[in-house]
CSV table of C-alpha atoms in Angstrom, one decimal:
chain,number,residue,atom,x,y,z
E,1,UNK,CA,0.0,0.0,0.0
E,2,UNK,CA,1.2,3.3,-1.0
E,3,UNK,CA,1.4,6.3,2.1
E,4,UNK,CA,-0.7,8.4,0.0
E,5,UNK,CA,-3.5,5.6,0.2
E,6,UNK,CA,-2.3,4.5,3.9
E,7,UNK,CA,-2.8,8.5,5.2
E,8,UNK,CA,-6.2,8.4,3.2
E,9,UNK,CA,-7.2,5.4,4.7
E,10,UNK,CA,-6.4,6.3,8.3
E,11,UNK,CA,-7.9,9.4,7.6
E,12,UNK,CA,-11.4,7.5,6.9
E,13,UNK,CA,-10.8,5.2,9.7
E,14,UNK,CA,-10.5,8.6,11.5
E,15,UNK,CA,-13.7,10.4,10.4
E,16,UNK,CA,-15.5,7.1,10.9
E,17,UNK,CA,-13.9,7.0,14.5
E,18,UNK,CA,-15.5,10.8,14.6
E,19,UNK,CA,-19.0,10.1,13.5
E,20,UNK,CA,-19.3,7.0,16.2
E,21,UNK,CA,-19.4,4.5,12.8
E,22,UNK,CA,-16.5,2.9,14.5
E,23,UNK,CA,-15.4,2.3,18.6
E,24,UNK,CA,-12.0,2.9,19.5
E,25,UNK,CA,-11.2,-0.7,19.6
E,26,UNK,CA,-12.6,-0.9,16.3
E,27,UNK,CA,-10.5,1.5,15.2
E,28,UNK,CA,-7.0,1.0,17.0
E,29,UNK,CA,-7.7,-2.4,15.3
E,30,UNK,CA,-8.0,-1.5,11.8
E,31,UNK,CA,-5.3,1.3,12.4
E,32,UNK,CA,-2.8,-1.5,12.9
E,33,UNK,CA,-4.0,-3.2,9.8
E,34,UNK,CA,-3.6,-0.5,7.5
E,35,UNK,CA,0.1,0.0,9.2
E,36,UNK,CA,1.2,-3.6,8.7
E,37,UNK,CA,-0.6,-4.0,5.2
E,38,UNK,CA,2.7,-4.1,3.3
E,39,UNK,CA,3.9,-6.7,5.3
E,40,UNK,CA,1.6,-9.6,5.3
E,41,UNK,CA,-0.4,-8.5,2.0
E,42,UNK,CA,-3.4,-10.0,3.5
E,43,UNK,CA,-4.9,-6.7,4.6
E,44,UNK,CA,-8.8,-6.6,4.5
E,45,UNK,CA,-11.0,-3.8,5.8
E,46,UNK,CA,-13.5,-4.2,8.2
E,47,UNK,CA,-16.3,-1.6,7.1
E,48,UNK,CA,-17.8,-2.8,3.7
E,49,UNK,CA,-17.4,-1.1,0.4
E,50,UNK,CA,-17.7,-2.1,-3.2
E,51,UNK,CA,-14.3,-1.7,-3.9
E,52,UNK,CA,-12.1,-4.9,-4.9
E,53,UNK,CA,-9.5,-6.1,-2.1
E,54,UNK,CA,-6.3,-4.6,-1.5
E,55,UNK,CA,-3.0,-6.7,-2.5
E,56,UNK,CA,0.4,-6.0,-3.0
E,57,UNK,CA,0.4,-6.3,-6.6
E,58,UNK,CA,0.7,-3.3,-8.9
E,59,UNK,CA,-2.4,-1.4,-10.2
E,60,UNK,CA,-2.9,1.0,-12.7
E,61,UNK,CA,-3.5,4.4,-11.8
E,62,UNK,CA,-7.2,3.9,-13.6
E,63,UNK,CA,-7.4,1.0,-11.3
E,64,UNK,CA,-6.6,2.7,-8.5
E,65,UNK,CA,-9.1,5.9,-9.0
E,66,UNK,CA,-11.8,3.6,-9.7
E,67,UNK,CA,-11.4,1.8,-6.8
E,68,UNK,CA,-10.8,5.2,-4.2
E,69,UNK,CA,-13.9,6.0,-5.5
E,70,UNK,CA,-16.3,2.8,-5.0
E,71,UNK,CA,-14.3,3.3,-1.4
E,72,UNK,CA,-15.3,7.0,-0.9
E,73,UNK,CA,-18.9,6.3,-1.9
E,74,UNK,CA,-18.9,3.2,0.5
E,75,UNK,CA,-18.0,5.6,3.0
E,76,UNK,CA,-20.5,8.1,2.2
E,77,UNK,CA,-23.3,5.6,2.0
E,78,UNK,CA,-22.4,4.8,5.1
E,79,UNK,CA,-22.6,8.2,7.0
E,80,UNK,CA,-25.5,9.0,5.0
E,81,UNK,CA,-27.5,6.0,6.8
E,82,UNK,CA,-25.4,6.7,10.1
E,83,UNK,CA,-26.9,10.4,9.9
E,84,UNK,CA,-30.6,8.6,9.2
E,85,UNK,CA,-30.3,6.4,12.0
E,86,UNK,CA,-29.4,8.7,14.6
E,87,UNK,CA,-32.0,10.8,13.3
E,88,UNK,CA,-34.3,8.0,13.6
E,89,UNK,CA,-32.8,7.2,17.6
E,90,UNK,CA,-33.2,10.9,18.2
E,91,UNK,CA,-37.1,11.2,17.8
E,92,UNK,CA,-37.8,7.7,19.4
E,93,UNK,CA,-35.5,9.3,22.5
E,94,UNK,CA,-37.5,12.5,22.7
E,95,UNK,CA,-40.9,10.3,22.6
E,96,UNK,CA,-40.1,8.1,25.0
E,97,UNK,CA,-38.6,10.7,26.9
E,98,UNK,CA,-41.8,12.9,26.8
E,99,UNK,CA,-43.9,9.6,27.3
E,100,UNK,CA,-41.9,8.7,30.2
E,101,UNK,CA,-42.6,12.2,31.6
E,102,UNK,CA,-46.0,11.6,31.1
E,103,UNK,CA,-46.5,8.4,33.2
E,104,UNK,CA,-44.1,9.4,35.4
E,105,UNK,CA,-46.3,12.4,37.2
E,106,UNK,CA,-49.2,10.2,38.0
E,107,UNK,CA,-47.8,7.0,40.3
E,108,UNK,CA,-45.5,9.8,42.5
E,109,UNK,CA,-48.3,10.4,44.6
E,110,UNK,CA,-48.6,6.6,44.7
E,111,UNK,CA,-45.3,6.1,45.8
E,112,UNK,CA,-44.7,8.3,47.9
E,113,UNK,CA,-47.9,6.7,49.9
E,114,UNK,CA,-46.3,3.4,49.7
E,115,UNK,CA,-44.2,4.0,52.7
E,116,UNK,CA,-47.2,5.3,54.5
E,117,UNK,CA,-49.1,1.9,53.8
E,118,UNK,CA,-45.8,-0.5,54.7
E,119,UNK,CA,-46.3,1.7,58.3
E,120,UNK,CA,-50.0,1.1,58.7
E,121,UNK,CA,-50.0,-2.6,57.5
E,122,UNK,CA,-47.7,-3.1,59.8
E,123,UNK,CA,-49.4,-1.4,62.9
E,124,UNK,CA,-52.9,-3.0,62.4
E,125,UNK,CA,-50.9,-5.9,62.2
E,126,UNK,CA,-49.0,-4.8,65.3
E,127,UNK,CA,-52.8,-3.7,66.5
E,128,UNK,CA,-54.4,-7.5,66.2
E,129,UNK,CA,-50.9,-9.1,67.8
E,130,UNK,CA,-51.4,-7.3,70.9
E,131,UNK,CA,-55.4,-8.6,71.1
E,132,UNK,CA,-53.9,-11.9,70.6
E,133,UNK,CA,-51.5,-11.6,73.6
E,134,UNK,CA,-53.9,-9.5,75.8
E,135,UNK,CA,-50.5,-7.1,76.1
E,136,UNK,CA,-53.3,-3.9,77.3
E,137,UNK,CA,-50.2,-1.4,77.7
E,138,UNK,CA,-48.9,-2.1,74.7
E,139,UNK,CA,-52.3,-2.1,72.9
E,140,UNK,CA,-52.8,1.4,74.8
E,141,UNK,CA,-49.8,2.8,73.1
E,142,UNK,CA,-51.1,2.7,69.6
E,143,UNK,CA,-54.2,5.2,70.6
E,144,UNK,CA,-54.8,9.0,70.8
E,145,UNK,CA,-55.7,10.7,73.6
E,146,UNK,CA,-59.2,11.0,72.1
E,147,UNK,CA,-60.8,7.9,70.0
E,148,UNK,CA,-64.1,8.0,68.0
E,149,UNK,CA,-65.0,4.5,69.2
E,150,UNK,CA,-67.5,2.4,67.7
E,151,UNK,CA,-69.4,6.0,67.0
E,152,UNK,CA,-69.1,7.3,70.1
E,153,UNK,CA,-66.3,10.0,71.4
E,154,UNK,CA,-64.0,8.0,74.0
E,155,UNK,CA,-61.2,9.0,75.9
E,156,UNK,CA,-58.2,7.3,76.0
E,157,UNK,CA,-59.1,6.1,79.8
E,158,UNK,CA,-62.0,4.9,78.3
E,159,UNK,CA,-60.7,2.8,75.1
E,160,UNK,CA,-58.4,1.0,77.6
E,161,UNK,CA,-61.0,-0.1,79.9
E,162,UNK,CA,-63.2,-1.4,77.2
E,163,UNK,CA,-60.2,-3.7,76.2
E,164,UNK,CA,-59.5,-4.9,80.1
E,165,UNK,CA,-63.5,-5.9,80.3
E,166,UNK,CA,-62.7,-7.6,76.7
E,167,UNK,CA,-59.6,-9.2,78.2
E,168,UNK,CA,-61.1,-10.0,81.2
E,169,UNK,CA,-63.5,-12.1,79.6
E,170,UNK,CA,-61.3,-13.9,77.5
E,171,UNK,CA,-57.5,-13.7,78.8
E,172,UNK,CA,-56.6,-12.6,75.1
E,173,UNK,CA,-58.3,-12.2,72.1
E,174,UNK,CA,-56.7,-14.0,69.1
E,175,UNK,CA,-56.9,-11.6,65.8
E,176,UNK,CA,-55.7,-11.5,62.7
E,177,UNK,CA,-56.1,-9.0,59.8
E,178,UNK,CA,-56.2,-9.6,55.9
E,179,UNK,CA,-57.4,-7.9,52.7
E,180,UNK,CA,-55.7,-4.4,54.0
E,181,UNK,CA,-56.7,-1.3,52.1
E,182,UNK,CA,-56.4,2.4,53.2
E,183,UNK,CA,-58.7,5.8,52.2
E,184,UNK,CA,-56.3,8.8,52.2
E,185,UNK,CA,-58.8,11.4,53.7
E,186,UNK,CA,-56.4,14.3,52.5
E,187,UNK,CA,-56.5,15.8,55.6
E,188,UNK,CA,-53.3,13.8,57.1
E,189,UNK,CA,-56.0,10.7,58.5
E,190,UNK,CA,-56.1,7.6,56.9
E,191,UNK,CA,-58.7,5.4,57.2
E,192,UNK,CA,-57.3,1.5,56.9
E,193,UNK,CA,-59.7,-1.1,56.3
E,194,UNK,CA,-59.3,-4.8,56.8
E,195,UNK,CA,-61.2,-7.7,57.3
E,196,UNK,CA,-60.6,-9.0,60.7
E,197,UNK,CA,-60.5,-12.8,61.9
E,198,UNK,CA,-61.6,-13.4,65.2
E,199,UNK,CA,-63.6,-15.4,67.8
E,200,UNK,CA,-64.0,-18.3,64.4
E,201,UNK,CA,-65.4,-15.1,62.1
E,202,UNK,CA,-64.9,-12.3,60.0
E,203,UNK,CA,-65.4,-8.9,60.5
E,204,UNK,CA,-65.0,-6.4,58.1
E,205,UNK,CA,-63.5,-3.4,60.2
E,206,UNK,CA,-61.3,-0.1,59.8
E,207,UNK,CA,-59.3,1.7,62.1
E,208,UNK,CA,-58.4,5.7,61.5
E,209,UNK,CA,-55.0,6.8,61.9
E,210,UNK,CA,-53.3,10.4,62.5
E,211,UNK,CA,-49.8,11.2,62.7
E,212,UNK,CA,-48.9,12.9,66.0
E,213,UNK,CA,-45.1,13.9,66.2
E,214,UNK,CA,-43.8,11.2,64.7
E,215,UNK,CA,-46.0,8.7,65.6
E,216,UNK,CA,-49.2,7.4,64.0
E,217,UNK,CA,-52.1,6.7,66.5
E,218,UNK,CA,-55.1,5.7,66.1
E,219,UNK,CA,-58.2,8.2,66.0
E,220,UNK,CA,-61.1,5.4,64.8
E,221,UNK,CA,-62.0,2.4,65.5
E,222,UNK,CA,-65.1,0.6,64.5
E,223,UNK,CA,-66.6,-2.7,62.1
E,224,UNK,CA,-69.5,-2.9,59.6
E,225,UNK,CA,-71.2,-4.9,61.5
E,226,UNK,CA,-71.1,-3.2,65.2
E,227,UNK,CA,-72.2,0.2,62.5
E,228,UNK,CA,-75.0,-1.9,61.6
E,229,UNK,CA,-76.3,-2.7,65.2
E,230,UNK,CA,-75.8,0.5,66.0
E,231,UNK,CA,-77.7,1.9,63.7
E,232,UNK,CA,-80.6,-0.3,64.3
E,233,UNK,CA,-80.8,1.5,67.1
E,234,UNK,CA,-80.4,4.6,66.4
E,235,UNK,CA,-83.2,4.8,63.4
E,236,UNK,CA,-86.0,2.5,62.3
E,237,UNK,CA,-84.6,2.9,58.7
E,238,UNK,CA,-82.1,-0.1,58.1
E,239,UNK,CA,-81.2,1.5,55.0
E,240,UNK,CA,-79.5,4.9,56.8
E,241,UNK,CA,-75.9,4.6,57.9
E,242,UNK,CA,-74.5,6.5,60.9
E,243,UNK,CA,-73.8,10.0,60.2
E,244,UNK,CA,-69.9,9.8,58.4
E,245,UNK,CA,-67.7,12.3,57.2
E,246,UNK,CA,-67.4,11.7,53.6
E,247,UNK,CA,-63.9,10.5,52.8
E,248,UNK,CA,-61.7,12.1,50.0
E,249,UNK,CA,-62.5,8.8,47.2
E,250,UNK,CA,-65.2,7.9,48.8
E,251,UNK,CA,-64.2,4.1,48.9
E,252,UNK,CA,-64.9,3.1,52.2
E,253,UNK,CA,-67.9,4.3,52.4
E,254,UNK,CA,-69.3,3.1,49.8
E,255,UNK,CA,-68.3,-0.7,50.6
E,256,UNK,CA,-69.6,0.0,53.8
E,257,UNK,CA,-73.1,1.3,52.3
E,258,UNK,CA,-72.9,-2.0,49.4
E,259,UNK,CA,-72.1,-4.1,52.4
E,260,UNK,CA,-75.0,-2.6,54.4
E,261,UNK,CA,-77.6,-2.6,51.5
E,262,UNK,CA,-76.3,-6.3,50.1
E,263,UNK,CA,-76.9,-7.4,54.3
E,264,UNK,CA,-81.0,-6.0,54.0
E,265,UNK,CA,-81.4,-7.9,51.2
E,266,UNK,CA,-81.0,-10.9,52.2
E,267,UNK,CA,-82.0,-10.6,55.5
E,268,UNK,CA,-85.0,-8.6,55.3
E,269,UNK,CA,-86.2,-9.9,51.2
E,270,UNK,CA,-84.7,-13.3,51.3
E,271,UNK,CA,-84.8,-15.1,54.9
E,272,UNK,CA,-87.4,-13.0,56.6
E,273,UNK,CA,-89.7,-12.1,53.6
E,274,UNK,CA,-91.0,-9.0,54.9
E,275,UNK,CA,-94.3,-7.7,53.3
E,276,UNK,CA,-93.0,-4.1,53.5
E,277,UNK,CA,-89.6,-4.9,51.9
E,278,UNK,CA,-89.7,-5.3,47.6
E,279,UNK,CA,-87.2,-6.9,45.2
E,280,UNK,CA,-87.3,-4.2,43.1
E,281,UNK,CA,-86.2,-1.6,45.7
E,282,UNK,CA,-82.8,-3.7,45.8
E,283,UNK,CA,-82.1,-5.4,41.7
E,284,UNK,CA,-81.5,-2.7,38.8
E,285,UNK,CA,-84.4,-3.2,36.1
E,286,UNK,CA,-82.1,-5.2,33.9
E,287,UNK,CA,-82.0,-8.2,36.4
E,288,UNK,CA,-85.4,-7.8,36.8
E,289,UNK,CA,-86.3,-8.6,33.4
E,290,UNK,CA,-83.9,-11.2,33.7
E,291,UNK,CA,-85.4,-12.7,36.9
E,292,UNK,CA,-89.2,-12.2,36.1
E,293,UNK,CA,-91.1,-15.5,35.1
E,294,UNK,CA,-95.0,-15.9,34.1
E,295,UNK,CA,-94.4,-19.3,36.2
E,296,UNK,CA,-96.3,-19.4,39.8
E,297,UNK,CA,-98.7,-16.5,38.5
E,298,UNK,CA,-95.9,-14.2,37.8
E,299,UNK,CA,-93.3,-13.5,40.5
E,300,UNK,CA,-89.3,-13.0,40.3
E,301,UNK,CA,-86.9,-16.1,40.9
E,302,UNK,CA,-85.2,-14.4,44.0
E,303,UNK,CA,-84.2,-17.8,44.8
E,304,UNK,CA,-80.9,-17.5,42.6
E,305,UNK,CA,-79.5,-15.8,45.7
E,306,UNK,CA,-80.2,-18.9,47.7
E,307,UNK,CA,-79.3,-22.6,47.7
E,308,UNK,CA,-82.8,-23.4,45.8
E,309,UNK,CA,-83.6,-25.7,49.1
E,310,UNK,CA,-87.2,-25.9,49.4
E,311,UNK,CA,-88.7,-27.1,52.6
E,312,UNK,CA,-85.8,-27.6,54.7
E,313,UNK,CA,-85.8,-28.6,58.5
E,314,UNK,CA,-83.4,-25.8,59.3
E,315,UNK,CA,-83.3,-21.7,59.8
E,316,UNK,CA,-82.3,-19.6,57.2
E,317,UNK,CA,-80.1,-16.6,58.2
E,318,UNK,CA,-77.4,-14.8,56.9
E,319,UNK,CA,-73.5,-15.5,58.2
E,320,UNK,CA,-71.1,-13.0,56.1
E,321,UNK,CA,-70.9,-10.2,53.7
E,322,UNK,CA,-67.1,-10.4,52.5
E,323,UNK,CA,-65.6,-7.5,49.3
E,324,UNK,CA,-64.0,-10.2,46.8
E,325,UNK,CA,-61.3,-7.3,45.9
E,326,UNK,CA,-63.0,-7.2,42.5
E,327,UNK,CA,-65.0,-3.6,42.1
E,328,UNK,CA,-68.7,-4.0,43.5
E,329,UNK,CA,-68.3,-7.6,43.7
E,330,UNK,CA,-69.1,-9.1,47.1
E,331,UNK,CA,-69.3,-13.0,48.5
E,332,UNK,CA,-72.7,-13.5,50.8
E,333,UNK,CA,-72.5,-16.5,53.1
E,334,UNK,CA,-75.8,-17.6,54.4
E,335,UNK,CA,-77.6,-20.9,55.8
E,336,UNK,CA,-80.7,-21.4,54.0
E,337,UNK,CA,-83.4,-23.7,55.7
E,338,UNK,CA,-80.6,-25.4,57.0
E,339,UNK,CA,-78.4,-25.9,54.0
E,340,UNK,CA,-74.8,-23.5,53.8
E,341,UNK,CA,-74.8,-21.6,51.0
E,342,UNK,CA,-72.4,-19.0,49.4
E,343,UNK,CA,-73.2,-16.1,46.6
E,344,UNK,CA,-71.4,-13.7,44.9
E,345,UNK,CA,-73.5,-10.5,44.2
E,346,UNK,CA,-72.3,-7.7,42.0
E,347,UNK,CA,-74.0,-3.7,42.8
E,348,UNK,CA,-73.5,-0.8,40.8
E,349,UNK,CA,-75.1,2.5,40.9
E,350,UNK,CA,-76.6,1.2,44.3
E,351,UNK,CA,-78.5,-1.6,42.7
E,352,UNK,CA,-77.5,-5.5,42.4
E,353,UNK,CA,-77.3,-5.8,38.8
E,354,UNK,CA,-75.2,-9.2,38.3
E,355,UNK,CA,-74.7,-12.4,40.8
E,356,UNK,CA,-73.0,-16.2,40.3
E,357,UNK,CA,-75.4,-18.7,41.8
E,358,UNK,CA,-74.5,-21.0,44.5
E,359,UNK,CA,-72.7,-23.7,43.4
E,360,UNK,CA,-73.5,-27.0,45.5
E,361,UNK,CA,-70.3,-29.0,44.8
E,362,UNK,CA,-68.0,-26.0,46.3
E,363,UNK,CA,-67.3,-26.5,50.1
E,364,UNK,CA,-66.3,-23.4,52.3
């Protein structure tokens, strides 16, 4: 190779180095090809061009202009779809950067509450071990000094002599806590709820904590269905719920309402059959078409929500009202003229609209 066409070709190597064609390994390697060319006559270039092999023998100088030039246009062929391609990697960047912007603003707010919700888990779990080991000071701790309790205003004195009669009673109380949840009230109070095992049953329940310091205590305690009994006796009307602040989504409170409506149905439509109390103040008018027959002079088959038992030797009452963590969807356990049964029950817009019938061959 000739120095005219070794400085030429190290000067391509270079502007290839440049443009980011080539590494710098790629390019210290072919640099030490194009120096030892004349040596071992074996030299063969890396990047691709149309031009013929370089060997040792001689070449006209026709030969030799025809073949700088297939090299040159190689090389500008080259850059040409270099240039393209980082044009092409420039716009993708900028998308994905402006798309990554985009997702990125919503979930902050989510994570920044995930910390918050490891710390809550973890007390209401903290909450149901000291139930479980009767441990009253240490169950004391996790209160304010004033505690809306079961919907009445308690004092602190108060809450802790409410769990000495429970422990008194019992020596502990074991509890456990799944299906946690929390209802950011945006006021610094979160409302967790959770379904809570004890004494053999479930309860769904929710305690209210607020950050004191830098401490969270809780401010709330209460279950759905000590809200129920209570408000039997506050108002005839099964249907009203205690007086609530509404929360900032709402989502609590309206499980609490489903679970309270879904509990009325069955009790008061299904099991008792009161006079006063009608279907269609509880199905949306879809389901009603779907349930009305012309059979037995025209009634609706309200017995899809039941086990279909027919003159059983047993009482019929319902057990459980339990969220499935599906949206509106909620499992109903029930005995039925003896006979356990279990229905899922879908509500929207403050009507059941959907249910899967109980299924004899499933055991629970």
């Amino acid at each position: 190779m000739e120095q005219k066409e070794i400085i030429s070709r190290l000067k391509q190597l270079a502007q290839l180095l440049d443009e980011g064609i080539l590494t710098q390994e790629e390019f210290d390697e072919e640099k030490h090809k194009v120096l030892t060319a004349n040596q071992n006559n074996n030299y063969s270039p890396a990047v691709e061009s149309s031009s013929p092999p370089i060997h040792s023998e001689v070449h006209t100088p026709k030969e030799k202009q025809s073949g700088r030039s297939r090299l040159i246009l190689g090389v500008v062929i080259a850059v040409a779809f270099s240039a393209v391609a980082f044009l092409i990697i420039g716009i993708v960047s900028s998308v994905n950067t402006k798309s990554d912007e985009t997702v990125s603003t919503a979930p902050a707010r989510q994570d920044g509450e995930e910390p918050i919700r490891q710390q809550l888990v973890s007390l209401v779990n903290h909450w149901c071990e000291c139930h479980t080991r009767g441990d009253i000071d240490e169950l004391s701790s996790l209160y304010a000094q004033q505690v809306k309790y079961y919907q009445s205003d308690y004092s602190l004195e108060r809450v802790v002599a409410s769990k000495n009669k429970l422990f008194s009673k019992t020596g502990d109380f074991p509890m456990s806590a799944e299906d946690v949840r929390l209802d950011n009230h945006g006021d610094g109070t979160y409302k967790v709820f959770f379904m809570k095992n004890a004494a053999s049953k479930q309860y769904p329940s929710y305690l209210s904590f607020c950050k004191t310091g830098n401490k969270w205590l809780i401010t709330e305690e209460s279950d759905f269905v000590s809200d129920r009994n209570i408000a039997k006796r506050r108002s005839k009307n099964l249907t009203e719920l205690p007086d609530k602040q509404v929360t900032q989504n709402g989502q609590i409170d309206k499980m609490q309402k489903e679970w309270n409506f879904i509990w009325d149905f069955y009790e008061h439509v299904l099991m008792i059959k009161e006079d006063d109390w009608d279907v269609t103040d509880y199905i949306s008018s879809s389901l009603a078409k779907r349930l009305w027959t012309e059979d037995y002079d025209g009634c609706y088959q309200v017995w899809v929500f039941r086990t279909g038992v027919n003159g059983g030797t047993g009482g019929s009452k319902i057990m459980a009202v339990k969220p499935t963590g599906k949206d509106g969807w909620y499992e109903v356990k029930y005995i039925d003229e003896g006979t356990r049964g279990k229905t899922t029950v879908h509500i929207a817009n403050g009507l059941i609209d959907d249910y899967v019938a109980f299924d004899r061959d499933l055991q629970f």
